[in-house]
PDB file of C-alpha atoms in Angstrom:
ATOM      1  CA  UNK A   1      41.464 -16.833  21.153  1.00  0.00           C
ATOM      2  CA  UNK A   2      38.731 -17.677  18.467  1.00  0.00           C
ATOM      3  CA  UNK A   3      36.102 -16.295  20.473  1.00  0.00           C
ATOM      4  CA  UNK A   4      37.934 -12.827  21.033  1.00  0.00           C
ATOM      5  CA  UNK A   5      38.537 -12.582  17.282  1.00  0.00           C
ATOM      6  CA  UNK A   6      35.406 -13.417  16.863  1.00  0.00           C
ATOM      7  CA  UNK A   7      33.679 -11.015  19.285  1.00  0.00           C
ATOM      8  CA  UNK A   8      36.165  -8.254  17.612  1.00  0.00           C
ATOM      9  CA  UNK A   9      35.214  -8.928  14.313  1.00  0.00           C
ATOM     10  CA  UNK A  10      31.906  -8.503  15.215  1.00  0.00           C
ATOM     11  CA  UNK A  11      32.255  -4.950  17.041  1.00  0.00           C
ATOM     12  CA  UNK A  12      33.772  -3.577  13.728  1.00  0.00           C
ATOM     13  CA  UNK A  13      31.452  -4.687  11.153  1.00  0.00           C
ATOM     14  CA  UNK A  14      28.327  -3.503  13.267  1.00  0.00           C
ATOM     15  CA  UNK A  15      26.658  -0.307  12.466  1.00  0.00           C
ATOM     16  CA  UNK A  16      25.292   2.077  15.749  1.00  0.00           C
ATOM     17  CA  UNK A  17      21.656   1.683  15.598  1.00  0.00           C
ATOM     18  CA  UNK A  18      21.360   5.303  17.153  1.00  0.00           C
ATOM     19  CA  UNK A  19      23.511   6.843  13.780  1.00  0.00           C
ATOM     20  CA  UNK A  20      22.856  10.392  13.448  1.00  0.00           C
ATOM     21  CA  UNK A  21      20.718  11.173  10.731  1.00  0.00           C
ATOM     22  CA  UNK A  22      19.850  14.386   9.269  1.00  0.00           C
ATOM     23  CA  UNK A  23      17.809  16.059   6.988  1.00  0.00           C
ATOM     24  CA  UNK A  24      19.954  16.846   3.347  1.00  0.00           C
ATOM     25  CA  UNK A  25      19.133  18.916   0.790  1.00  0.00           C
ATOM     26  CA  UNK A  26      21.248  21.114  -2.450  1.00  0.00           C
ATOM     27  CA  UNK A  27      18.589  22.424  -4.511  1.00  0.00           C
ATOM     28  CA  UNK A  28      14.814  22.719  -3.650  1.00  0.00           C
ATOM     29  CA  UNK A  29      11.826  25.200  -3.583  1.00  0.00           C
ATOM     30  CA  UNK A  30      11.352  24.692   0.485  1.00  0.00           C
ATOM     31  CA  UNK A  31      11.799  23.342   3.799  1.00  0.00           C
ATOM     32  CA  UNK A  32       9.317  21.274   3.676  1.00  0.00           C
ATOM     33  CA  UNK A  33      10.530  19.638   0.534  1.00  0.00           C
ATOM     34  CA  UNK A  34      14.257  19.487   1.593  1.00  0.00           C
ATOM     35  CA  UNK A  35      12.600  17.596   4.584  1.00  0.00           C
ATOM     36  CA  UNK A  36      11.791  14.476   2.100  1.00  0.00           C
ATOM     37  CA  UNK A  37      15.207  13.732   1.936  1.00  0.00           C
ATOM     38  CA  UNK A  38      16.953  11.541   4.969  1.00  0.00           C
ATOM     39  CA  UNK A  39      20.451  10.351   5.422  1.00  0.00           C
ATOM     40  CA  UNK A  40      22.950   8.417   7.835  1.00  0.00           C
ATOM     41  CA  UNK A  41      25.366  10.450   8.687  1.00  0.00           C
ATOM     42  CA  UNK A  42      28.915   8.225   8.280  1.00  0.00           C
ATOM     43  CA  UNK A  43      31.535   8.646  10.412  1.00  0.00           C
ATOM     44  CA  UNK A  44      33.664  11.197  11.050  1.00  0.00           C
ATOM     45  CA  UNK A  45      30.304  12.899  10.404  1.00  0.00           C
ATOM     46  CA  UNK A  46      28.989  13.890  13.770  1.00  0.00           C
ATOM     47  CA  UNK A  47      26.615  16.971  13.372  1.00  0.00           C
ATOM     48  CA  UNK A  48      23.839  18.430  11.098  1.00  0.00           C
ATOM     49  CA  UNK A  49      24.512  21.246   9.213  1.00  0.00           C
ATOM     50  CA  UNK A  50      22.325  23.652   7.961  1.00  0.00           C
ATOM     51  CA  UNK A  51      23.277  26.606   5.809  1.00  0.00           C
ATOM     52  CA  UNK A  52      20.774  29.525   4.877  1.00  0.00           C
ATOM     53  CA  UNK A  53      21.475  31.739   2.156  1.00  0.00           C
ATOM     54  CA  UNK A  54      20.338  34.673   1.257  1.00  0.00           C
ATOM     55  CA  UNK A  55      20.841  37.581  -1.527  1.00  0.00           C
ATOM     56  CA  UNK A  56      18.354  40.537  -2.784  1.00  0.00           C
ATOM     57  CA  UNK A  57      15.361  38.673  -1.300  1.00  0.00           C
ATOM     58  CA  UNK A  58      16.695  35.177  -2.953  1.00  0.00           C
ATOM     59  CA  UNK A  59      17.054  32.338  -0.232  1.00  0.00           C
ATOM     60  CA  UNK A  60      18.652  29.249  -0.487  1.00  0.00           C
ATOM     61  CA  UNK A  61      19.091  26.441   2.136  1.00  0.00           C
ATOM     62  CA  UNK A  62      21.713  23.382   1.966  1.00  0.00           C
ATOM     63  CA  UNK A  63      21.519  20.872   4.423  1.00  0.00           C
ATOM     64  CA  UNK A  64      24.126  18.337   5.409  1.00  0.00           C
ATOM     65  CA  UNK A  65      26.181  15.696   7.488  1.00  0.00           C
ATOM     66  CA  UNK A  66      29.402  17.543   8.375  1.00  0.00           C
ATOM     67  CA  UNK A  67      31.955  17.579  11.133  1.00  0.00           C
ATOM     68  CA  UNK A  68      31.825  19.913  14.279  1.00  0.00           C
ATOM     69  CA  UNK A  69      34.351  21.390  14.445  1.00  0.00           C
ATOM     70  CA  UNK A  70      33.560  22.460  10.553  1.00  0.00           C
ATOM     71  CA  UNK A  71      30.239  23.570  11.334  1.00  0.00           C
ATOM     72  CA  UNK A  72      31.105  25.255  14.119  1.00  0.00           C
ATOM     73  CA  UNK A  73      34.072  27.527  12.402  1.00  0.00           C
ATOM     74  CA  UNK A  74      31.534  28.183   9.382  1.00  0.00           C
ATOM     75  CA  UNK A  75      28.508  29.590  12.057  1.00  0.00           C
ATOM     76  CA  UNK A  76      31.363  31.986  13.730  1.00  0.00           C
ATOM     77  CA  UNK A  77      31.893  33.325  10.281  1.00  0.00           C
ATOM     78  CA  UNK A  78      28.596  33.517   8.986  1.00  0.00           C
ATOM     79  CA  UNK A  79      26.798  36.512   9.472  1.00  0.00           C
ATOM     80  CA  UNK A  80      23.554  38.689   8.109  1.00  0.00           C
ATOM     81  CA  UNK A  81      23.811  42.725   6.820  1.00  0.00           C
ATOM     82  CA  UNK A  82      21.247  44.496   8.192  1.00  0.00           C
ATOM     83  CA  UNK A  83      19.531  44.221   4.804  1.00  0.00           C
ATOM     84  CA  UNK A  84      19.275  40.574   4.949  1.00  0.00           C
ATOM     85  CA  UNK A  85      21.715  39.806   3.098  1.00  0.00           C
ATOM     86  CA  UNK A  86      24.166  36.820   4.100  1.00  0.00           C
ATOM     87  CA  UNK A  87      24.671  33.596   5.335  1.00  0.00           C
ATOM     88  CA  UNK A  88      23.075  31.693   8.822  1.00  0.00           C
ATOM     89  CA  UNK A  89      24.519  28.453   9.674  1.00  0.00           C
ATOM     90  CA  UNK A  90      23.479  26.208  12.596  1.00  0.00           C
ATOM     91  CA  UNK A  91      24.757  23.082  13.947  1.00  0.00           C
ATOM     92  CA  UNK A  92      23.095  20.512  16.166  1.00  0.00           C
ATOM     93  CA  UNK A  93      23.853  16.948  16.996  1.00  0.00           C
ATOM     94  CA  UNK A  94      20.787  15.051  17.663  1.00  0.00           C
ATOM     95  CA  UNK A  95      18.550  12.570  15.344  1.00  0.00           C
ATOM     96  CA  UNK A  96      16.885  14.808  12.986  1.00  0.00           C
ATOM     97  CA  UNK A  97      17.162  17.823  14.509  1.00  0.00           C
ATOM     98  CA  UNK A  98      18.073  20.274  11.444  1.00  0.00           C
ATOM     99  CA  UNK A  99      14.274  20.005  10.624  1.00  0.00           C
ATOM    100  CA  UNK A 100      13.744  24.115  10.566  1.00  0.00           C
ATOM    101  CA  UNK A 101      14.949  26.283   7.936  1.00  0.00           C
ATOM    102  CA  UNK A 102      12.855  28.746   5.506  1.00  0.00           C
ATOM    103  CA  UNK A 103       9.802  28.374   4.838  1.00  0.00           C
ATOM    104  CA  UNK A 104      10.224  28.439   0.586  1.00  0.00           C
ATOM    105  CA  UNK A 105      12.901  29.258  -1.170  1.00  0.00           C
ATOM    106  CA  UNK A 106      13.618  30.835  -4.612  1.00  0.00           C
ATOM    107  CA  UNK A 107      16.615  29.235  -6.321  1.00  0.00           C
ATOM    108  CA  UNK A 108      19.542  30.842  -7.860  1.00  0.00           C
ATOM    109  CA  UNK A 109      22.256  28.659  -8.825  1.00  0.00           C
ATOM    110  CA  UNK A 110      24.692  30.970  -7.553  1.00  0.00           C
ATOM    111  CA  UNK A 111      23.414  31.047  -3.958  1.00  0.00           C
ATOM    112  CA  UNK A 112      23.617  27.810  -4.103  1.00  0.00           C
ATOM    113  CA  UNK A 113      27.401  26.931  -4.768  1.00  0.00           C
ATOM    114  CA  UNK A 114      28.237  29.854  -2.498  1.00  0.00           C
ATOM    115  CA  UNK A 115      27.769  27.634   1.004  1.00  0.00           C
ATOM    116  CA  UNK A 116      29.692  24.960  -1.039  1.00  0.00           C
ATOM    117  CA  UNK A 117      32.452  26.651  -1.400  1.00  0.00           C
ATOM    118  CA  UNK A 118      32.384  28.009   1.936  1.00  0.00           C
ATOM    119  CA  UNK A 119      32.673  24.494   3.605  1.00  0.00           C
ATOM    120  CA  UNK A 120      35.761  23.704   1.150  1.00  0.00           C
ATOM    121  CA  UNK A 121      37.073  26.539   1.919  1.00  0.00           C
ATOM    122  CA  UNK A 122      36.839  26.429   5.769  1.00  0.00           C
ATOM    123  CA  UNK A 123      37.536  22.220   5.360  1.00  0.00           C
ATOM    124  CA  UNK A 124      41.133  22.879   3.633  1.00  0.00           C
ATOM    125  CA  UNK A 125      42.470  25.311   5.822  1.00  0.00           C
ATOM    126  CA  UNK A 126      41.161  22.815   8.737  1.00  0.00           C
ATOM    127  CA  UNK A 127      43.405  20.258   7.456  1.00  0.00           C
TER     128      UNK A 127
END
């Protein structure tokens, strides 16, 4: 009985060596420089999410771990005028595979907290 405890004990305290991982990113100038930044995506966190903004020509992109089924819901509801104007947002599951996104961005603090809010907003009524 040792040995199972044992063996259990050992199934739950090791880490997946094939984790997801995805590129994150809040607040920089480009893709390329929101590419610097790595992370391990913890469980429950199963996809990449990547979330292009843009407004009047200003661009923003936020990048992060997420759920699925919350990236998926926030890509159904994002959507682009035929100005420009809006919000892209693509999922994918695979080891650093939200690598694309725009090629520079200009930063305005509001674009930025507008995606935020969007995943609260589509987490809460999800729970």
């Amino acid at each position: 009985m040792g040995t199972l405890s044992s063996l259990l004990f050992l199934l739950l305290t090791v880490h997946s060596v094939n984790a997801l991982k995805c590129y994150v990113c809040a607040s920089t100038t480009s893709n390329q420089e929101c590419n610097k930044n790595l992370q391990d995506c913890q469980a429950p966190m199963d996809t990449c999410m990547t979330t292009v903004g843009t407004l009047g020509g200003v661009t923003a992109i936020v990048k992060t771990c997420s759920l699925s089924k919350l990236c998926t819901s926030a890509a159904a509801i994002a959507s682009v005028d035929s100005s420009g104007n809006g919000f892209q947002v693509t999922c994918c599951n695979s080891y650093l595979c939200n690598y694309s996104g725009a090629a520079s961005v200009k930063l305005h603090r509001w674009l930025l907290v507008l995606p935020l809010f969007l995943i609260i907003l589509l987490f809460t009524q999800h729970t």
